[in-house]
Coordinates of C-alpha atoms and ligand atoms in Angstrom, one line a residue:
M1 CA -0.1 -0.2 0.1
N2 CA 1.1 3.4 -1.1
K3 CA 2.0 5.8 1.8
P4 CA -0.4 9.0 1.7
S5 CA 1.5 12.1 0.5
I6 CA 2.2 14.7 2.9
I7 CA 1.3 18.3 1.8
I8 CA 2.3 21.1 3.9
H9 CA 0.5 24.5 3.9
Q10 CA 2.4 27.4 5.0
A11 CA 1.0 30.8 6.1
R12 CA 2.2 34.0 7.7
W13 CA -0.6 33.3 10.5
I14 CA -2.0 29.7 11.7
V15 CA -5.1 30.1 14.0
P16 CA -5.1 26.5 15.7
V17 CA -8.1 27.6 18.1
T18 CA -6.8 25.3 20.8
G19 CA -3.9 27.4 21.3
P20 CA -2.2 30.6 20.5
V21 CA -1.9 31.9 17.0
I22 CA 1.4 30.6 15.5
E23 CA 3.3 33.1 13.2
A24 CA 5.2 31.8 10.1
G25 CA 3.5 28.6 10.7
A26 CA 2.3 25.4 8.6
V27 CA -0.3 22.8 9.0
A28 CA 0.9 19.2 7.3
I29 CA -2.0 17.2 6.0
A30 CA -2.0 13.6 4.9
D31 CA -5.1 11.2 3.7
G32 CA -7.5 14.0 4.5
H33 CA -6.4 14.5 8.0
I34 CA -4.1 16.9 9.9
R35 CA -0.9 15.3 10.6
A36 CA 1.2 18.4 12.4
V37 CA 0.8 21.9 13.2
G38 CA 3.7 24.3 14.0
P39 CA 6.3 26.8 12.8
A40 CA 7.0 26.2 9.3
A41 CA 10.5 25.7 10.3
D42 CA 9.8 22.7 12.5
L43 CA 7.8 21.1 9.9
R44 CA 10.2 21.8 7.2
R45 CA 12.7 19.1 8.9
Q46 CA 9.9 16.4 9.0
P47 CA 9.2 14.4 5.8
W48 CA 6.8 16.1 3.5
D49 CA 5.7 15.7 -0.5
A50 CA 4.4 19.0 -1.5
W51 CA 4.8 22.4 0.1
E52 CA 2.7 25.3 -0.6
D53 CA 3.2 29.0 0.8
H54 CA 0.3 31.0 0.8
G55 CA 2.2 34.0 1.8
D56 CA 0.4 36.8 4.2
G57 CA -2.6 34.9 5.0
A58 CA -3.9 33.1 7.9
I59 CA -5.3 29.3 7.7
M60 CA -7.7 28.5 10.2
P61 CA -10.5 25.5 10.6
A62 CA -13.8 25.7 8.7
L63 CA -16.6 27.1 10.5
V64 CA -19.5 25.8 12.2
N65 CA -23.0 27.3 11.8
A66 CA -24.8 25.7 14.7
H67 CA -28.2 27.1 13.9
T68 CA -29.9 27.9 10.3
H69 CA -32.9 26.8 8.0
L70 CA -31.7 26.7 4.6
E71 CA -35.1 25.8 3.4
L72 CA -35.9 29.8 3.8
T73 CA -33.1 30.8 1.8
A74 CA -35.5 31.9 -0.7
L75 CA -36.7 34.6 1.8
R76 CA -33.6 36.7 1.3
G77 CA -34.4 40.2 0.8
R78 CA -38.3 39.6 1.1
I79 CA -38.5 40.6 4.8
A80 CA -37.8 44.1 6.0
A81 CA -35.7 44.5 9.5
Q82 CA -38.3 45.1 12.3
E83 CA -38.1 47.2 15.5
R84 CA -40.5 45.0 17.2
W85 CA -40.2 41.3 16.9
Q86 CA -44.1 40.7 16.9
D87 CA -43.8 42.9 13.5
W88 CA -41.1 40.5 12.4
L89 CA -42.7 37.5 12.9
S90 CA -45.9 38.4 11.5
A91 CA -44.2 39.6 8.1
A92 CA -42.1 36.3 8.2
L93 CA -45.0 34.0 8.4
A94 CA -46.8 36.0 5.4
E95 CA -44.1 35.5 3.4
M96 CA -43.3 31.8 4.2
A97 CA -46.8 30.9 3.5
T98 CA -46.1 32.0 -0.2
L99 CA -43.2 29.7 -0.6
T100 CA -43.6 26.6 -2.8
L101 CA -41.8 23.5 -2.6
E102 CA -39.6 24.2 -5.5
D103 CA -38.6 27.6 -3.6
L104 CA -37.7 25.3 -0.5
Q105 CA -35.7 23.0 -2.7
A106 CA -33.9 26.0 -4.7
G107 CA -33.3 27.5 -1.3
A108 CA -31.8 24.6 0.2
A109 CA -29.1 24.4 -2.7
A110 CA -28.5 27.8 -2.9
G111 CA -27.8 28.1 1.0
I112 CA -25.5 25.1 0.8
A113 CA -23.5 26.7 -1.8
E114 CA -23.1 30.0 0.3
L115 CA -22.4 28.2 3.4
R116 CA -19.8 26.6 1.7
R117 CA -18.4 29.9 0.2
F118 CA -18.2 31.9 3.2
G119 CA -16.1 29.1 4.9
T120 CA -18.7 27.0 6.8
G121 CA -17.6 23.5 7.1
L122 CA -20.4 22.0 9.5
V123 CA -23.9 23.1 9.6
A124 CA -27.1 22.5 12.1
E125 CA -29.8 22.5 9.6
I126 CA -33.3 22.9 11.1
S127 CA -36.0 21.4 8.6
N128 CA -39.7 21.5 8.5
T129 CA -40.2 19.3 5.5
G130 CA -37.3 17.2 5.3
L131 CA -36.7 18.7 1.6
S132 CA -33.1 20.0 2.3
L133 CA -31.9 16.5 3.4
P134 CA -31.1 14.8 0.0
A135 CA -29.3 18.1 -0.9
L136 CA -27.3 18.2 2.1
A137 CA -26.6 14.4 1.8
K138 CA -25.0 14.9 -1.8
S139 CA -23.4 18.3 -0.9
G140 CA -20.3 17.0 0.7
L141 CA -21.2 19.6 3.6
E142 CA -20.9 17.9 7.0
F143 CA -24.2 18.6 8.8
C144 CA -26.4 17.9 11.7
Y145 CA -30.2 17.6 10.5
F146 CA -33.0 18.6 12.9
F147 CA -36.4 18.0 12.0
E148 CA -38.4 20.7 13.6
C149 CA -41.8 19.8 15.0
L150 CA -44.6 22.4 15.8
G151 CA -48.2 21.8 17.5
F152 CA -49.0 23.9 20.4
D153 CA -52.6 21.9 20.2
L154 CA -51.2 18.5 19.8
T155 CA -51.6 17.1 23.3
G156 CA -51.5 13.3 22.3
A157 CA -49.3 11.3 24.1
G158 CA -47.4 8.2 22.2
P159 CA -44.1 7.7 20.2
L160 CA -43.0 10.6 18.3
E161 CA -43.7 8.6 15.0
T162 CA -47.5 8.8 15.7
G163 CA -48.0 12.2 14.0
F164 CA -44.8 12.6 12.7
P165 CA -44.0 9.5 10.6
I166 CA -40.7 11.1 9.3
F167 CA -39.2 9.8 12.9
A168 CA -40.0 6.1 11.5
A169 CA -38.2 6.7 8.0
P170 CA -35.0 4.8 7.4
A171 CA -33.2 8.1 7.1
A172 CA -34.2 9.0 10.6
L173 CA -33.3 5.8 12.0
T174 CA -29.9 5.1 10.3
L175 CA -28.5 8.7 10.0
T176 CA -27.0 9.4 13.3
N177 CA -27.1 12.9 12.6
F178 CA -30.7 13.0 12.2
S179 CA -32.4 14.8 15.4
A180 CA -36.1 15.8 16.5
A181 CA -36.1 19.5 17.2
A182 CA -38.7 21.6 19.1
H183 CA -39.7 24.9 17.4
A184 CA -40.4 26.9 20.6
P185 CA -42.1 26.8 24.1
Y186 CA -44.9 28.9 22.6
S187 CA -45.7 26.5 19.4
V188 CA -45.1 23.3 20.8
S189 CA -47.2 21.7 23.8
A190 CA -45.7 20.0 26.6
P191 CA -46.3 16.6 25.9
L192 CA -45.0 17.2 22.3
C193 CA -41.8 18.5 24.1
Q194 CA -41.8 15.4 26.3
R195 CA -42.1 13.1 23.0
I196 CA -39.6 14.7 21.3
A197 CA -36.9 14.6 24.1
A198 CA -37.8 11.1 24.3
W199 CA -37.3 10.2 20.8
N200 CA -33.6 11.9 20.8
R201 CA -32.8 10.0 24.3
S202 CA -34.0 6.7 23.0
H203 CA -31.7 7.3 19.6
G204 CA -29.0 9.0 21.2
R205 CA -29.7 12.2 19.7
P206 CA -29.3 15.9 20.8
S207 CA -32.5 18.1 20.7
A208 CA -33.0 21.7 19.6
V209 CA -35.1 24.4 20.3
H210 CA -35.6 28.3 19.8
L211 CA -35.3 29.3 23.5
A212 CA -35.9 33.1 24.9
E213 CA -35.9 34.9 21.7
S214 CA -38.4 37.5 22.6
R215 CA -39.6 38.9 25.7
E216 CA -43.2 37.8 24.4
E217 CA -42.4 34.4 24.9
E218 CA -42.0 34.8 28.7
R219 CA -44.9 37.1 29.1
F220 CA -47.0 34.1 27.3
L221 CA -45.3 31.2 29.8
Q222 CA -46.1 33.6 32.6
T223 CA -49.7 34.6 32.1
G224 CA -51.1 32.6 29.0
G225 CA -51.7 36.0 27.1
G226 CA -50.1 38.6 24.8
F227 CA -49.1 38.4 21.4
F228 CA -48.7 34.5 21.2
R229 CA -52.1 33.9 22.6
S230 CA -53.6 36.2 19.5
L231 CA -51.2 34.3 17.3
L232 CA -52.3 30.9 18.1
M233 CA -55.7 32.0 18.2
L234 CA -55.4 33.5 14.6
R235 CA -53.7 30.1 13.4
G236 CA -56.2 28.0 14.9
R237 CA -53.9 26.3 17.1
W238 CA -55.4 28.0 20.7
R239 CA -56.1 25.2 23.4
P240 CA -58.7 26.8 25.9
D241 CA -57.5 24.5 28.5
F242 CA -54.0 25.8 28.3
Q243 CA -52.5 26.6 31.8
P244 CA -49.5 28.8 31.5
P245 CA -46.7 27.1 33.8
G246 CA -45.8 30.6 35.3
V247 CA -42.1 30.1 35.0
S248 CA -39.5 31.2 32.5
P249 CA -39.0 29.3 29.3
A250 CA -36.0 27.8 30.1
H251 CA -37.2 26.4 33.4
Y252 CA -40.4 25.3 31.7
L253 CA -38.4 23.1 29.1
D254 CA -36.3 22.0 32.0
S255 CA -39.3 20.9 33.9
L256 CA -40.4 18.7 30.6
G257 CA -36.9 17.0 30.8
F258 CA -35.8 18.7 27.8
F259 CA -32.2 19.4 29.0
A260 CA -31.8 16.2 30.6
G261 CA -29.6 15.1 27.1
P262 CA -27.7 16.9 25.1
A263 CA -29.6 20.1 23.8
L264 CA -29.2 23.2 21.7
A265 CA -31.0 26.4 22.5
A266 CA -31.3 29.1 19.8
H267 CA -30.9 32.7 20.6
G268 CA -31.0 32.9 24.7
V269 CA -31.4 36.6 24.2
W270 CA -34.1 36.7 27.5
L271 CA -32.3 34.6 29.9
D272 CA -32.2 35.7 33.4
A273 CA -29.5 34.7 35.7
A274 CA -31.5 31.6 37.2
D275 CA -31.8 30.6 33.6
R276 CA -28.6 31.2 32.9
K277 CA -27.1 29.1 35.7
L278 CA -29.9 26.3 35.0
L279 CA -28.7 26.1 31.3
A280 CA -25.0 26.0 32.5
R281 CA -25.5 23.1 35.1
R282 CA -27.5 21.1 32.4
G283 CA -24.6 21.7 29.8
A284 CA -27.2 22.8 27.2
R285 CA -25.7 24.7 24.5
V286 CA -27.1 28.2 23.7
V287 CA -26.5 29.2 20.1
L288 CA -26.3 32.8 19.5
C289 CA -27.5 34.5 16.3
P290 CA -26.8 38.2 17.0
R291 CA -27.3 39.5 13.5
S292 CA -30.8 37.7 13.6
N293 CA -31.7 39.0 16.8
L294 CA -31.0 42.7 15.7
F295 CA -33.0 42.1 12.5
T296 CA -35.9 41.1 14.4
G297 CA -35.6 44.0 16.8
T298 CA -35.8 41.6 19.9
G299 CA -32.1 42.8 21.1
L300 CA -28.9 41.3 21.7
P301 CA -28.0 38.2 23.9
N302 CA -25.7 39.0 26.9
L303 CA -22.5 37.3 26.0
T304 CA -21.0 38.8 29.0
A305 CA -23.1 37.3 31.4
L306 CA -23.5 34.1 29.4
E307 CA -19.9 33.4 29.6
A308 CA -19.7 34.6 33.4
D309 CA -22.2 32.1 34.3
G310 CA -20.5 29.1 32.3
V311 CA -23.1 28.8 29.5
R312 CA -21.8 26.7 26.8
L313 CA -22.3 28.7 23.7
A314 CA -22.0 28.5 19.8
L315 CA -22.9 30.6 16.9
G316 CA -25.6 30.5 14.1
T317 CA -27.0 32.8 11.3
D318 CA -30.5 31.5 11.4
S319 CA -32.3 32.0 8.4
L320 CA -32.6 34.4 5.6
A321 CA -35.8 35.3 7.0
S322 CA -34.2 37.2 9.8
N323 CA -30.5 37.9 8.1
H324 CA -28.7 39.1 5.3
D325 CA -26.3 36.2 4.4
L326 CA -25.1 33.0 5.9
N327 CA -21.7 34.6 6.5
L328 CA -20.4 33.7 10.0
F329 CA -17.9 36.1 10.1
R330 CA -20.1 38.9 9.9
E331 CA -21.9 37.6 13.1
L332 CA -18.5 37.4 14.7
E333 CA -17.8 40.9 13.8
V334 CA -21.0 42.1 15.4
L335 CA -20.1 40.4 18.5
R336 CA -16.7 42.0 18.2
E337 CA -18.4 45.4 18.0
Q338 CA -20.6 44.8 20.7
F339 CA -18.6 42.9 23.2
P340 CA -15.0 44.7 23.0
A341 CA -13.9 43.2 26.2
V342 CA -14.2 39.5 24.9
P343 CA -10.9 38.4 23.4
P344 CA -11.3 38.1 19.7
G345 CA -9.8 34.5 19.9
R346 CA -12.5 33.4 22.3
L347 CA -15.1 34.6 19.8
V348 CA -13.6 32.6 17.0
R349 CA -13.8 29.6 19.3
L350 CA -17.8 30.0 19.2
A351 CA -17.8 29.7 15.6
T352 CA -15.4 26.7 15.3
L353 CA -14.5 24.6 18.2
N354 CA -17.5 25.4 20.6
G355 CA -20.0 24.7 17.4
A356 CA -18.3 21.3 16.8
A357 CA -18.8 20.5 20.4
A358 CA -22.4 21.5 20.5
L359 CA -23.0 19.0 17.5
G360 CA -20.8 16.1 18.8
R361 CA -18.3 16.5 16.4
E362 CA -15.3 18.0 18.2
A363 CA -13.4 14.9 17.7
D364 CA -12.7 15.8 14.2
L365 CA -13.8 19.1 13.5
G366 CA -13.5 22.7 15.0
S367 CA -9.9 23.2 15.4
L368 CA -6.4 22.6 13.9
D369 CA -5.2 19.6 15.9
P370 CA -3.4 16.4 14.8
G371 CA -5.8 13.8 14.0
K372 CA -8.6 16.0 13.0
R373 CA -10.1 16.4 9.6
A374 CA -8.4 18.6 7.1
A375 CA -11.2 21.1 7.0
L376 CA -8.9 24.2 6.4
L377 CA -9.5 27.9 5.2
L378 CA -7.3 30.4 3.8
V379 CA -8.3 34.0 4.8
P380 CA -6.0 36.7 3.3
V381 CA -5.1 39.0 6.1
D382 CA -3.7 42.6 5.4
A383 CA -3.1 43.3 9.2
G384 CA -0.5 46.1 8.3
A385 CA -0.4 48.0 11.5
G386 CA -3.7 47.2 12.5
D387 CA -5.3 44.2 14.7
F388 CA -4.8 40.7 13.4
W389 CA -8.4 39.5 14.3
D390 CA -10.1 42.7 13.1
A391 CA -8.3 42.1 9.6
L392 CA -9.2 38.5 9.8
L393 CA -12.8 39.2 10.4
A394 CA -13.0 41.8 7.8
A395 CA -11.6 39.8 5.3
G396 CA -13.9 36.8 6.1
A397 CA -16.9 39.2 6.4
M398 CA -16.1 40.4 2.8
G399 CA -16.3 36.6 1.7
E400 CA -12.3 36.6 1.0
V401 CA -12.0 32.8 2.0
R402 CA -10.6 30.2 0.1
W403 CA -10.7 26.4 1.1
L404 CA -7.3 24.8 1.1
S405 CA -8.7 21.4 2.1
P406 CA -10.8 19.2 1.4
P407 CA -10.3 20.4 -2.4
K408 CA -13.4 22.2 -4.3
E409 CA -13.8 19.1 -6.4
T410 CA -14.7 16.9 -3.3
C411 CA -17.8 19.3 -2.6
H412 CA -20.5 19.3 -4.8
A413 CA -22.2 22.4 -3.2
Ligands
LIG1 ZN1 -34.3 29.5 13.7

């Protein structure tokens, strides 16, 4: 058997994520995996077959988008940013109702190509139809698939497959990256939340949900009234026997056992100290989607408090119903701007290693460490006299990202 050839990629900066930035560094890859990372001078002394010097650039691991809805990519530019979250949701629901199956399918394909173009190598896709699954499966992009259930009025018991037959389909049973998601505490009944969590638990899969995205969510669970009651009535989903639990969204889901297993909770904008401590204790992952939060007018999550309370965080774009593009570097730029005291290397970790860990893939993605998959980006960095991290994020935000590995031809997106 032939020995795999060793290719060295050298650049002015290497961003391993698990360690400090290496100047004049290099990454050795062989057989699709990272073999060594370190100063270029050290790697020169080891065996290699091909050497590529990329000059003034930064080599970093592929990004991880831990929350999006690819099927909604066709909504780009069709919903205006709003000042009140309720106005955004009303506008988004009206536009979603106009999407055809072809729009959803075309959106999924366009979204996958866009993720790849902006340097995302692993994505958590939240689907309502299953239509994005074949597109992802053939794309070469790494993914975790969450089929999202809704049903405030679905109070029946029994296995999740009763009512959601997709969970009895071969794809759901054989793909270990296929999970069940609950849309949100205001749109899924307590019994349905429990059935979703139970299905994931029995199949060893993580759960996902939108949590504490708007203040109205808390109000609804405290009082049973407000915007969501009107919305549920309008959509014919209201249940007159509904008793508000009188607790926060995080405590409510926890009382249903939702955080007993691995779980991703998107947004987490309106979490108080008790919520944050609870989620930290449970090990739940809060997936921040800051540009979506600004777009919908709900406000920004309190990154400082979330970190201080030990909540495990990741980063996502959410869908193009509430964002301009699927570029995670732009999410990082917003966090950098809004939370200047957080070291930028730690922000980059949110979009790489933390995301991989949230999706159970930290053993092979999210950082440049020997043994991991060689999913490498080259970002041209023109730091000049300025800050390295700001230059890196700016170049990524402009879409100036090149894939070094895997080579383009192995990805069909
Ligand atoms: Zn979402």
